[in-house]
Amino acid sequence: MQTTVADHPLIAHKLTALRDVGTDTPAFRSLSYELTVLLGYEATRGVRVEPAEVRTPVGAARGVRIARPVPLIVPILRAGIGMLDGFAGLLPQADIGFIGLVRDEETLTASAYATRLPADLSGRDTFILDPMLATGGSMEAAITMLLTRGAATITAICLLAAPEGLARLEAAVRSAAAPVHIVTGSIDTRLNDKGYIVPGLGDAGDRLFGTI
Ligand code: PRP
Ligand code: URA
């Protein structure tokens, strides 16, 4: 597994504001959008392209376009929805699937309540969006669903990650059939005894959408 910490000063600046307990929901949503665009630029560095030729007003120009089959973007509900507009703006050609996962806050085990994915992901680059990689249980479940369907590559974009979750994923995908790449804005210090990332930012879903 490849892990990239995109430690650009703009990302660090926006992450600091995102973490701030005084940041309200409208600002939290805007920052999540902006951070996803910045992390997404790094995460799409290896996206498959194919040669393309266009006519400029002056002549022919050789370039590239996103290869087919087009990539698949998969936000993990609920909090991943806060990253969807930013990432889909970078890759408007991509299809979008959905995985609904919720973590039991006692056992810290993730369970799926919704899955809307193509049955066959052969040859496709896939991008998972979830702001928080804590124990890694939710991300492991999502990665397993994409591997089962034959994804060619899996890139997960997380605003924050915990060392414990990254270690768990590293072990889980060691013999995976497809390369797995995690792109994050920060690897934080640790998890607390409730499975929250420290210093983290609290509950991402609640800060994006309110407590339910
Ligand atoms: C949060 C977060 C991740 C998960 C991370 O979702 O968005 O999906 O927890 O924790 P893990 O790495 O320990 O699995 P949550 O289950 O709170 O659901 P929500 O997005 O609906 O708020
Ligand atoms: N889910 C969150 O939203 N925040 C954490 O710190 C851990 C899991």
PDB file of N, CA, C and O in Angstrom, residues 68-143:
ATOM      1  N   ARG A  68     -11.046   5.439 -21.176  1.00  0.00           N
ATOM      2  CA  ARG A  68     -12.243   4.652 -20.914  1.00  0.00           C
ATOM      3  C   ARG A  68     -11.805   3.237 -20.555  1.00  0.00           C
ATOM      4  O   ARG A  68     -10.798   2.784 -21.084  1.00  0.00           O
ATOM      5  N   PRO A  69     -12.482   2.470 -19.714  1.00  0.00           N
ATOM      6  CA  PRO A  69     -13.675   2.884 -18.985  1.00  0.00           C
ATOM      7  C   PRO A  69     -13.365   4.003 -17.994  1.00  0.00           C
ATOM      8  O   PRO A  69     -12.274   4.016 -17.411  1.00  0.00           O
ATOM      9  N   VAL A  70     -14.335   4.906 -17.834  1.00  0.00           N
ATOM     10  CA  VAL A  70     -14.081   6.082 -17.007  1.00  0.00           C
ATOM     11  C   VAL A  70     -13.936   5.680 -15.536  1.00  0.00           C
ATOM     12  O   VAL A  70     -14.440   4.634 -15.099  1.00  0.00           O
ATOM     13  N   PRO A  71     -13.247   6.516 -14.742  1.00  0.00           N
ATOM     14  CA  PRO A  71     -13.087   6.195 -13.310  1.00  0.00           C
ATOM     15  C   PRO A  71     -14.425   6.174 -12.580  1.00  0.00           C
ATOM     16  O   PRO A  71     -15.437   6.682 -13.072  1.00  0.00           O
ATOM     17  N   LEU A  72     -14.380   5.576 -11.401  1.00  0.00           N
ATOM     18  CA  LEU A  72     -15.564   5.542 -10.530  1.00  0.00           C
ATOM     19  C   LEU A  72     -15.211   6.253  -9.219  1.00  0.00           C
ATOM     20  O   LEU A  72     -14.183   5.946  -8.602  1.00  0.00           O
ATOM     21  N   ILE A  73     -16.061   7.195  -8.822  1.00  0.00           N
ATOM     22  CA  ILE A  73     -15.897   7.889  -7.548  1.00  0.00           C
ATOM     23  C   ILE A  73     -16.886   7.275  -6.563  1.00  0.00           C
ATOM     24  O   ILE A  73     -18.062   7.088  -6.887  1.00  0.00           O
ATOM     25  N   VAL A  74     -16.411   6.970  -5.355  1.00  0.00           N
ATOM     26  CA  VAL A  74     -17.285   6.330  -4.362  1.00  0.00           C
ATOM     27  C   VAL A  74     -17.201   7.075  -3.029  1.00  0.00           C
ATOM     28  O   VAL A  74     -16.288   6.830  -2.228  1.00  0.00           O
ATOM     29  N   PRO A  75     -18.131   7.999  -2.766  1.00  0.00           N
ATOM     30  CA  PRO A  75     -18.166   8.602  -1.431  1.00  0.00           C
ATOM     31  C   PRO A  75     -18.754   7.612  -0.431  1.00  0.00           C
ATOM     32  O   PRO A  75     -19.704   6.897  -0.747  1.00  0.00           O
ATOM     33  N   ILE A  76     -18.169   7.546   0.765  1.00  0.00           N
ATOM     34  CA  ILE A  76     -18.751   6.727   1.821  1.00  0.00           C
ATOM     35  C   ILE A  76     -19.732   7.603   2.599  1.00  0.00           C
ATOM     36  O   ILE A  76     -19.358   8.639   3.162  1.00  0.00           O
ATOM     37  N   LEU A  77     -21.001   7.199   2.558  1.00  0.00           N
ATOM     38  CA  LEU A  77     -22.040   7.936   3.286  1.00  0.00           C
ATOM     39  C   LEU A  77     -21.810   7.745   4.768  1.00  0.00           C
ATOM     40  O   LEU A  77     -21.405   6.666   5.184  1.00  0.00           O
ATOM     41  N   ARG A  78     -22.094   8.794   5.546  1.00  0.00           N
ATOM     42  CA  ARG A  78     -22.576  10.080   5.148  1.00  0.00           C
ATOM     43  C   ARG A  78     -21.471  11.095   4.873  1.00  0.00           C
ATOM     44  O   ARG A  78     -21.598  11.922   3.961  1.00  0.00           O
ATOM     45  N   ALA A  79     -20.401  11.062   5.654  1.00  0.00           N
ATOM     46  CA  ALA A  79     -19.466  12.187   5.633  1.00  0.00           C
ATOM     47  C   ALA A  79     -18.751  12.343   4.287  1.00  0.00           C
ATOM     48  O   ALA A  79     -18.370  13.459   3.913  1.00  0.00           O
ATOM     49  N   GLY A  80     -18.598  11.255   3.525  1.00  0.00           N
ATOM     50  CA  GLY A  80     -17.936  11.355   2.229  1.00  0.00           C
ATOM     51  C   GLY A  80     -18.685  12.241   1.252  1.00  0.00           C
ATOM     52  O   GLY A  80     -18.091  12.748   0.283  1.00  0.00           O
ATOM     53  N   ILE A  81     -19.988  12.439   1.480  1.00  0.00           N
ATOM     54  CA  ILE A  81     -20.780  13.316   0.610  1.00  0.00           C
ATOM     55  C   ILE A  81     -20.211  14.742   0.632  1.00  0.00           C
ATOM     56  O   ILE A  81     -20.275  15.461  -0.361  1.00  0.00           O
ATOM     57  N   GLY A  82     -19.638  15.128   1.764  1.00  0.00           N
ATOM     58  CA  GLY A  82     -19.055  16.464   1.870  1.00  0.00           C
ATOM     59  C   GLY A  82     -17.838  16.651   0.979  1.00  0.00           C
ATOM     60  O   GLY A  82     -17.340  17.776   0.837  1.00  0.00           O
ATOM     61  N   MET A  83     -17.324  15.574   0.395  1.00  0.00           N
ATOM     62  CA  MET A  83     -16.150  15.656  -0.478  1.00  0.00           C
ATOM     63  C   MET A  83     -16.517  15.447  -1.953  1.00  0.00           C
ATOM     64  O   MET A  83     -15.665  15.575  -2.833  1.00  0.00           O
ATOM     65  N   LEU A  84     -17.789  15.101  -2.209  1.00  0.00           N
ATOM     66  CA  LEU A  84     -18.151  14.662  -3.563  1.00  0.00           C
ATOM     67  C   LEU A  84     -18.080  15.794  -4.586  1.00  0.00           C
ATOM     68  O   LEU A  84     -17.510  15.617  -5.662  1.00  0.00           O
ATOM     69  N   ASP A  85     -18.654  16.956  -4.277  1.00  0.00           N
ATOM     70  CA  ASP A  85     -18.668  18.045  -5.267  1.00  0.00           C
ATOM     71  C   ASP A  85     -17.253  18.434  -5.668  1.00  0.00           C
ATOM     72  O   ASP A  85     -16.972  18.648  -6.844  1.00  0.00           O
ATOM     73  N   GLY A  86     -16.372  18.536  -4.682  1.00  0.00           N
ATOM     74  CA  GLY A  86     -14.996  18.937  -4.972  1.00  0.00           C
ATOM     75  C   GLY A  86     -14.309  17.937  -5.881  1.00  0.00           C
ATOM     76  O   GLY A  86     -13.648  18.312  -6.858  1.00  0.00           O
ATOM     77  N   PHE A  87     -14.481  16.646  -5.593  1.00  0.00           N
ATOM     78  CA  PHE A  87     -13.758  15.645  -6.380  1.00  0.00           C
ATOM     79  C   PHE A  87     -14.405  15.447  -7.754  1.00  0.00           C
ATOM     80  O   PHE A  87     -13.700  15.318  -8.763  1.00  0.00           O
ATOM     81  N   ALA A  88     -15.734  15.427  -7.789  1.00  0.00           N
ATOM     82  CA  ALA A  88     -16.418  15.236  -9.079  1.00  0.00           C
ATOM     83  C   ALA A  88     -16.144  16.419 -10.010  1.00  0.00           C
ATOM     84  O   ALA A  88     -16.154  16.263 -11.228  1.00  0.00           O
ATOM     85  N   GLY A  89     -15.869  17.602  -9.445  1.00  0.00           N
ATOM     86  CA  GLY A  89     -15.506  18.740 -10.281  1.00  0.00           C
ATOM     87  C   GLY A  89     -14.175  18.527 -10.992  1.00  0.00           C
ATOM     88  O   GLY A  89     -13.963  19.009 -12.101  1.00  0.00           O
ATOM     89  N   LEU A  90     -13.273  17.761 -10.352  1.00  0.00           N
ATOM     90  CA  LEU A  90     -11.977  17.462 -10.985  1.00  0.00           C
ATOM     91  C   LEU A  90     -12.121  16.418 -12.085  1.00  0.00           C
ATOM     92  O   LEU A  90     -11.365  16.420 -13.057  1.00  0.00           O
ATOM     93  N   LEU A  91     -13.049  15.496 -11.906  1.00  0.00           N
ATOM     94  CA  LEU A  91     -13.214  14.366 -12.832  1.00  0.00           C
ATOM     95  C   LEU A  91     -14.687  14.272 -13.251  1.00  0.00           C
ATOM     96  O   LEU A  91     -15.376  13.295 -12.894  1.00  0.00           O
ATOM     97  N   PRO A  92     -15.182  15.267 -13.993  1.00  0.00           N
ATOM     98  CA  PRO A  92     -16.616  15.259 -14.322  1.00  0.00           C
ATOM     99  C   PRO A  92     -17.025  14.078 -15.199  1.00  0.00           C
ATOM    100  O   PRO A  92     -18.208  13.732 -15.255  1.00  0.00           O
ATOM    101  N   GLN A  93     -16.044  13.430 -15.871  1.00  0.00           N
ATOM    102  CA  GLN A  93     -16.369  12.272 -16.741  1.00  0.00           C
ATOM    103  C   GLN A  93     -16.665  11.024 -15.912  1.00  0.00           C
ATOM    104  O   GLN A  93     -17.209  10.047 -16.427  1.00  0.00           O
ATOM    105  N   ALA A  94     -16.267  11.012 -14.638  1.00  0.00           N
ATOM    106  CA  ALA A  94     -16.351   9.778 -13.846  1.00  0.00           C
ATOM    107  C   ALA A  94     -17.795   9.410 -13.529  1.00  0.00           C
ATOM    108  O   ALA A  94     -18.671  10.276 -13.441  1.00  0.00           O
ATOM    109  N   ASP A  95     -18.029   8.117 -13.342  1.00  0.00           N
ATOM    110  CA  ASP A  95     -19.293   7.652 -12.770  1.00  0.00           C
ATOM    111  C   ASP A  95     -19.196   7.760 -11.249  1.00  0.00           C
ATOM    112  O   ASP A  95     -18.094   7.849 -10.685  1.00  0.00           O
ATOM    113  N   ILE A  96     -20.351   7.708 -10.584  1.00  0.00           N
ATOM    114  CA  ILE A  96     -20.364   7.835  -9.128  1.00  0.00           C
ATOM    115  C   ILE A  96     -21.169   6.678  -8.536  1.00  0.00           C
ATOM    116  O   ILE A  96     -22.323   6.455  -8.929  1.00  0.00           O
ATOM    117  N   GLY A  97     -20.544   5.930  -7.629  1.00  0.00           N
ATOM    118  CA  GLY A  97     -21.235   4.877  -6.882  1.00  0.00           C
ATOM    119  C   GLY A  97     -21.330   5.298  -5.427  1.00  0.00           C
ATOM    120  O   GLY A  97     -20.743   6.311  -5.029  1.00  0.00           O
ATOM    121  N   PHE A  98     -22.060   4.520  -4.631  1.00  0.00           N
ATOM    122  CA  PHE A  98     -22.243   4.910  -3.231  1.00  0.00           C
ATOM    123  C   PHE A  98     -22.108   3.695  -2.317  1.00  0.00           C
ATOM    124  O   PHE A  98     -22.561   2.601  -2.655  1.00  0.00           O
ATOM    125  N   ILE A  99     -21.469   3.924  -1.161  1.00  0.00           N
ATOM    126  CA  ILE A  99     -21.450   2.905  -0.108  1.00  0.00           C
ATOM    127  C   ILE A  99     -21.880   3.609   1.182  1.00  0.00           C
ATOM    128  O   ILE A  99     -21.296   4.627   1.563  1.00  0.00           O
ATOM    129  N   GLY A 100     -22.908   3.078   1.823  1.00  0.00           N
ATOM    130  CA  GLY A 100     -23.346   3.622   3.120  1.00  0.00           C
ATOM    131  C   GLY A 100     -22.799   2.746   4.229  1.00  0.00           C
ATOM    132  O   GLY A 100     -23.060   1.541   4.268  1.00  0.00           O
ATOM    133  N   LEU A 101     -22.000   3.338   5.097  1.00  0.00           N
ATOM    134  CA  LEU A 101     -21.411   2.579   6.214  1.00  0.00           C
ATOM    135  C   LEU A 101     -21.608   3.370   7.491  1.00  0.00           C
ATOM    136  O   LEU A 101     -21.468   4.593   7.493  1.00  0.00           O
ATOM    137  N   VAL A 102     -21.921   2.687   8.573  1.00  0.00           N
ATOM    138  CA  VAL A 102     -21.964   3.365   9.865  1.00  0.00           C
ATOM    139  C   VAL A 102     -21.198   2.543  10.881  1.00  0.00           C
ATOM    140  O   VAL A 102     -21.253   1.317  10.879  1.00  0.00           O
ATOM    141  N   ARG A 103     -20.465   3.265  11.721  1.00  0.00           N
ATOM    142  CA  ARG A 103     -19.627   2.618  12.729  1.00  0.00           C
ATOM    143  C   ARG A 103     -20.414   2.540  14.023  1.00  0.00           C
ATOM    144  O   ARG A 103     -20.953   3.550  14.490  1.00  0.00           O
ATOM    145  N   ASP A 104     -20.492   1.330  14.602  1.00  0.00           N
ATOM    146  CA  ASP A 104     -21.086   1.176  15.933  1.00  0.00           C
ATOM    147  C   ASP A 104     -20.126   1.819  16.928  1.00  0.00           C
ATOM    148  O   ASP A 104     -18.961   1.404  17.009  1.00  0.00           O
ATOM    149  N   GLU A 105     -20.598   2.837  17.634  1.00  0.00           N
ATOM    150  CA  GLU A 105     -19.669   3.596  18.477  1.00  0.00           C
ATOM    151  C   GLU A 105     -19.236   2.828  19.734  1.00  0.00           C
ATOM    152  O   GLU A 105     -18.316   3.262  20.425  1.00  0.00           O
ATOM    153  N   GLU A 106     -19.876   1.673  20.039  1.00  0.00           N
ATOM    154  CA  GLU A 106     -19.416   0.826  21.154  1.00  0.00           C
ATOM    155  C   GLU A 106     -18.337  -0.145  20.676  1.00  0.00           C
ATOM    156  O   GLU A 106     -17.243  -0.215  21.219  1.00  0.00           O
ATOM    157  N   THR A 107     -18.677  -0.898  19.619  1.00  0.00           N
ATOM    158  CA  THR A 107     -17.749  -1.945  19.153  1.00  0.00           C
ATOM    159  C   THR A 107     -16.737  -1.408  18.132  1.00  0.00           C
ATOM    160  O   THR A 107     -15.752  -2.097  17.824  1.00  0.00           O
ATOM    161  N   LEU A 108     -17.012  -0.215  17.572  1.00  0.00           N
ATOM    162  CA  LEU A 108     -16.189   0.413  16.518  1.00  0.00           C
ATOM    163  C   LEU A 108     -16.180  -0.421  15.229  1.00  0.00           C
ATOM    164  O   LEU A 108     -15.283  -0.279  14.385  1.00  0.00           O
ATOM    165  N   THR A 109     -17.195  -1.287  15.082  1.00  0.00           N
ATOM    166  CA  THR A 109     -17.299  -2.101  13.870  1.00  0.00           C
ATOM    167  C   THR A 109     -18.201  -1.391  12.857  1.00  0.00           C
ATOM    168  O   THR A 109     -19.270  -0.901  13.212  1.00  0.00           O
ATOM    169  N   ALA A 110     -17.746  -1.357  11.597  1.00  0.00           N
ATOM    170  CA  ALA A 110     -18.540  -0.707  10.548  1.00  0.00           C
ATOM    171  C   ALA A 110     -19.504  -1.699   9.927  1.00  0.00           C
ATOM    172  O   ALA A 110     -19.140  -2.845   9.679  1.00  0.00           O
ATOM    173  N   SER A 111     -20.746  -1.250   9.679  1.00  0.00           N
ATOM    174  CA  SER A 111     -21.674  -2.121   8.949  1.00  0.00           C
ATOM    175  C   SER A 111     -22.299  -1.346   7.797  1.00  0.00           C
ATOM    176  O   SER A 111     -22.501  -0.128   7.870  1.00  0.00           O
ATOM    177  N   ALA A 112     -22.573  -2.072   6.724  1.00  0.00           N
ATOM    178  CA  ALA A 112     -23.079  -1.443   5.496  1.00  0.00           C
ATOM    179  C   ALA A 112     -24.591  -1.364   5.534  1.00  0.00           C
ATOM    180  O   ALA A 112     -25.258  -2.332   5.900  1.00  0.00           O
ATOM    181  N   TYR A 113     -25.155  -0.201   5.170  1.00  0.00           N
ATOM    182  CA  TYR A 113     -26.610  -0.073   5.067  1.00  0.00           C
ATOM    183  C   TYR A 113     -27.039   0.295   3.650  1.00  0.00           C
ATOM    184  O   TYR A 113     -28.223   0.375   3.368  1.00  0.00           O
ATOM    185  N   ALA A 114     -26.071   0.509   2.758  1.00  0.00           N
ATOM    186  CA  ALA A 114     -26.415   0.815   1.366  1.00  0.00           C
ATOM    187  C   ALA A 114     -25.219   0.530   0.484  1.00  0.00           C
ATOM    188  O   ALA A 114     -24.085   0.817   0.862  1.00  0.00           O
ATOM    189  N   THR A 115     -25.480  -0.057  -0.670  1.00  0.00           N
ATOM    190  CA  THR A 115     -24.414  -0.290  -1.648  1.00  0.00           C
ATOM    191  C   THR A 115     -24.995  -0.082  -3.039  1.00  0.00           C
ATOM    192  O   THR A 115     -26.002  -0.705  -3.391  1.00  0.00           O
ATOM    193  N   ARG A 116     -24.417   0.826  -3.772  1.00  0.00           N
ATOM    194  CA  ARG A 116     -24.865   1.085  -5.153  1.00  0.00           C
ATOM    195  C   ARG A 116     -23.603   1.218  -5.999  1.00  0.00           C
ATOM    196  O   ARG A 116     -23.018   2.291  -6.128  1.00  0.00           O
ATOM    197  N   LEU A 117     -23.150   0.069  -6.516  1.00  0.00           N
ATOM    198  CA  LEU A 117     -21.886   0.011  -7.250  1.00  0.00           C
ATOM    199  C   LEU A 117     -22.079  -0.809  -8.515  1.00  0.00           C
ATOM    200  O   LEU A 117     -22.886  -1.753  -8.522  1.00  0.00           O
ATOM    201  N   PRO A 118     -21.330  -0.513  -9.597  1.00  0.00           N
ATOM    202  CA  PRO A 118     -21.358  -1.398 -10.758  1.00  0.00           C
ATOM    203  C   PRO A 118     -20.865  -2.794 -10.349  1.00  0.00           C
ATOM    204  O   PRO A 118     -19.963  -2.908  -9.505  1.00  0.00           O
ATOM    205  N   ALA A 119     -21.437  -3.827 -10.954  1.00  0.00           N
ATOM    206  CA  ALA A 119     -21.045  -5.195 -10.599  1.00  0.00           C
ATOM    207  C   ALA A 119     -19.625  -5.498 -11.056  1.00  0.00           C
ATOM    208  O   ALA A 119     -18.908  -6.267 -10.417  1.00  0.00           O
ATOM    209  N   ASP A 120     -19.216  -4.892 -12.188  1.00  0.00           N
ATOM    210  CA  ASP A 120     -17.907  -5.201 -12.764  1.00  0.00           C
ATOM    211  C   ASP A 120     -17.076  -3.911 -12.858  1.00  0.00           C
ATOM    212  O   ASP A 120     -17.456  -2.978 -13.572  1.00  0.00           O
ATOM    213  N   LEU A 121     -15.975  -3.885 -12.132  1.00  0.00           N
ATOM    214  CA  LEU A 121     -15.108  -2.704 -12.137  1.00  0.00           C
ATOM    215  C   LEU A 121     -13.780  -2.990 -12.864  1.00  0.00           C
ATOM    216  O   LEU A 121     -12.808  -2.262 -12.673  1.00  0.00           O
ATOM    217  N   SER A 122     -13.773  -4.028 -13.707  1.00  0.00           N
ATOM    218  CA  SER A 122     -12.535  -4.389 -14.410  1.00  0.00           C
ATOM    219  C   SER A 122     -11.995  -3.189 -15.187  1.00  0.00           C
ATOM    220  O   SER A 122     -12.746  -2.508 -15.886  1.00  0.00           O
ATOM    221  N   GLY A 123     -10.707  -2.966 -15.058  1.00  0.00           N
ATOM    222  CA  GLY A 123     -10.045  -1.918 -15.831  1.00  0.00           C
ATOM    223  C   GLY A 123     -10.313  -0.507 -15.348  1.00  0.00           C
ATOM    224  O   GLY A 123      -9.887   0.458 -15.992  1.00  0.00           O
ATOM    225  N   ARG A 124     -11.006  -0.369 -14.218  1.00  0.00           N
ATOM    226  CA  ARG A 124     -11.394   0.995 -13.820  1.00  0.00           C
ATOM    227  C   ARG A 124     -10.582   1.507 -12.634  1.00  0.00           C
ATOM    228  O   ARG A 124     -10.382   0.793 -11.646  1.00  0.00           O
ATOM    229  N   ASP A 125     -10.166   2.762 -12.731  1.00  0.00           N
ATOM    230  CA  ASP A 125      -9.605   3.463 -11.575  1.00  0.00           C
ATOM    231  C   ASP A 125     -10.765   3.830 -10.653  1.00  0.00           C
ATOM    232  O   ASP A 125     -11.808   4.312 -11.117  1.00  0.00           O
ATOM    233  N   THR A 126     -10.597   3.613  -9.354  1.00  0.00           N
ATOM    234  CA  THR A 126     -11.666   3.949  -8.410  1.00  0.00           C
ATOM    235  C   THR A 126     -11.109   4.873  -7.327  1.00  0.00           C
ATOM    236  O   THR A 126      -9.950   4.752  -6.916  1.00  0.00           O
ATOM    237  N   PHE A 127     -11.949   5.793  -6.878  1.00  0.00           N
ATOM    238  CA  PHE A 127     -11.543   6.803  -5.885  1.00  0.00           C
ATOM    239  C   PHE A 127     -12.565   6.815  -4.757  1.00  0.00           C
ATOM    240  O   PHE A 127     -13.733   7.150  -4.989  1.00  0.00           O
ATOM    241  N   ILE A 128     -12.128   6.427  -3.561  1.00  0.00           N
ATOM    242  CA  ILE A 128     -13.009   6.421  -2.384  1.00  0.00           C
ATOM    243  C   ILE A 128     -12.851   7.745  -1.648  1.00  0.00           C
ATOM    244  O   ILE A 128     -11.718   8.211  -1.441  1.00  0.00           O
ATOM    245  N   LEU A 129     -13.952   8.335  -1.243  1.00  0.00           N
ATOM    246  CA  LEU A 129     -13.919   9.593  -0.491  1.00  0.00           C
ATOM    247  C   LEU A 129     -14.465   9.357   0.909  1.00  0.00           C
ATOM    248  O   LEU A 129     -15.605   8.911   1.072  1.00  0.00           O
ATOM    249  N   ASP A 130     -13.655   9.629   1.913  1.00  0.00           N
ATOM    250  CA  ASP A 130     -14.118   9.601   3.307  1.00  0.00           C
ATOM    251  C   ASP A 130     -13.199  10.511   4.106  1.00  0.00           C
ATOM    252  O   ASP A 130     -11.976  10.319   4.072  1.00  0.00           O
ATOM    253  N   PRO A 131     -13.738  11.511   4.811  1.00  0.00           N
ATOM    254  CA  PRO A 131     -12.833  12.439   5.491  1.00  0.00           C
ATOM    255  C   PRO A 131     -11.990  11.791   6.578  1.00  0.00           C
ATOM    256  O   PRO A 131     -10.877  12.254   6.837  1.00  0.00           O
ATOM    257  N   MET A 132     -12.514  10.733   7.235  1.00  0.00           N
ATOM    258  CA  MET A 132     -11.833  10.205   8.417  1.00  0.00           C
ATOM    259  C   MET A 132     -11.437   8.752   8.228  1.00  0.00           C
ATOM    260  O   MET A 132     -12.280   7.902   7.927  1.00  0.00           O
ATOM    261  N   LEU A 133     -10.144   8.459   8.450  1.00  0.00           N
ATOM    262  CA  LEU A 133      -9.681   7.068   8.477  1.00  0.00           C
ATOM    263  C   LEU A 133      -9.212   6.838   9.916  1.00  0.00           C
ATOM    264  O   LEU A 133      -8.119   7.264  10.289  1.00  0.00           O
ATOM    265  N   ALA A 134     -10.060   6.246  10.734  1.00  0.00           N
ATOM    266  CA  ALA A 134      -9.763   6.122  12.170  1.00  0.00           C
ATOM    267  C   ALA A 134      -9.248   4.714  12.477  1.00  0.00           C
ATOM    268  O   ALA A 134      -8.049   4.454  12.340  1.00  0.00           O
ATOM    269  N   THR A 135     -10.140   3.781  12.858  1.00  0.00           N
ATOM    270  CA  THR A 135      -9.673   2.400  13.047  1.00  0.00           C
ATOM    271  C   THR A 135      -9.365   1.739  11.707  1.00  0.00           C
ATOM    272  O   THR A 135      -8.689   0.717  11.650  1.00  0.00           O
ATOM    273  N   GLY A 136      -9.943   2.325  10.623  1.00  0.00           N
ATOM    274  CA  GLY A 136      -9.759   1.750   9.294  1.00  0.00           C
ATOM    275  C   GLY A 136     -10.810   0.709   8.941  1.00  0.00           C
ATOM    276  O   GLY A 136     -10.810   0.196   7.824  1.00  0.00           O
ATOM    277  N   GLY A 137     -11.735   0.437   9.857  1.00  0.00           N
ATOM    278  CA  GLY A 137     -12.761  -0.581   9.594  1.00  0.00           C
ATOM    279  C   GLY A 137     -13.664  -0.199   8.429  1.00  0.00           C
ATOM    280  O   GLY A 137     -13.972  -1.041   7.570  1.00  0.00           O
ATOM    281  N   SER A 138     -14.081   1.068   8.395  1.00  0.00           N
ATOM    282  CA  SER A 138     -14.964   1.505   7.296  1.00  0.00           C
ATOM    283  C   SER A 138     -14.217   1.437   5.978  1.00  0.00           C
ATOM    284  O   SER A 138     -14.735   0.942   4.969  1.00  0.00           O
ATOM    285  N   MET A 139     -12.986   1.911   5.963  1.00  0.00           N
ATOM    286  CA  MET A 139     -12.219   1.919   4.710  1.00  0.00           C
ATOM    287  C   MET A 139     -11.897   0.498   4.258  1.00  0.00           C
ATOM    288  O   MET A 139     -11.953   0.197   3.057  1.00  0.00           O
ATOM    289  N   GLU A 140     -11.592  -0.377   5.190  1.00  0.00           N
ATOM    290  CA  GLU A 140     -11.323  -1.773   4.798  1.00  0.00           C
ATOM    291  C   GLU A 140     -12.557  -2.387   4.150  1.00  0.00           C
ATOM    292  O   GLU A 140     -12.452  -3.081   3.134  1.00  0.00           O
ATOM    293  N   ALA A 141     -13.725  -2.109   4.721  1.00  0.00           N
ATOM    294  CA  ALA A 141     -14.971  -2.660   4.144  1.00  0.00           C
ATOM    295  C   ALA A 141     -15.183  -2.118   2.735  1.00  0.00           C
ATOM    296  O   ALA A 141     -15.540  -2.864   1.809  1.00  0.00           O
ATOM    297  N   ALA A 142     -14.959  -0.810   2.549  1.00  0.00           N
ATOM    298  CA  ALA A 142     -15.169  -0.205   1.222  1.00  0.00           C
ATOM    299  C   ALA A 142     -14.157  -0.755   0.210  1.00  0.00           C
ATOM    300  O   ALA A 142     -14.519  -1.102  -0.924  1.00  0.00           O
ATOM    301  N   ILE A 143     -12.896  -0.854   0.613  1.00  0.00           N
ATOM    302  CA  ILE A 143     -11.868  -1.373  -0.295  1.00  0.00           C
ATOM    303  C   ILE A 143     -12.197  -2.816  -0.701  1.00  0.00           C
ATOM    304  O   ILE A 143     -12.070  -3.209  -1.865  1.00  0.00           O
TER     305      ILE A 143
END
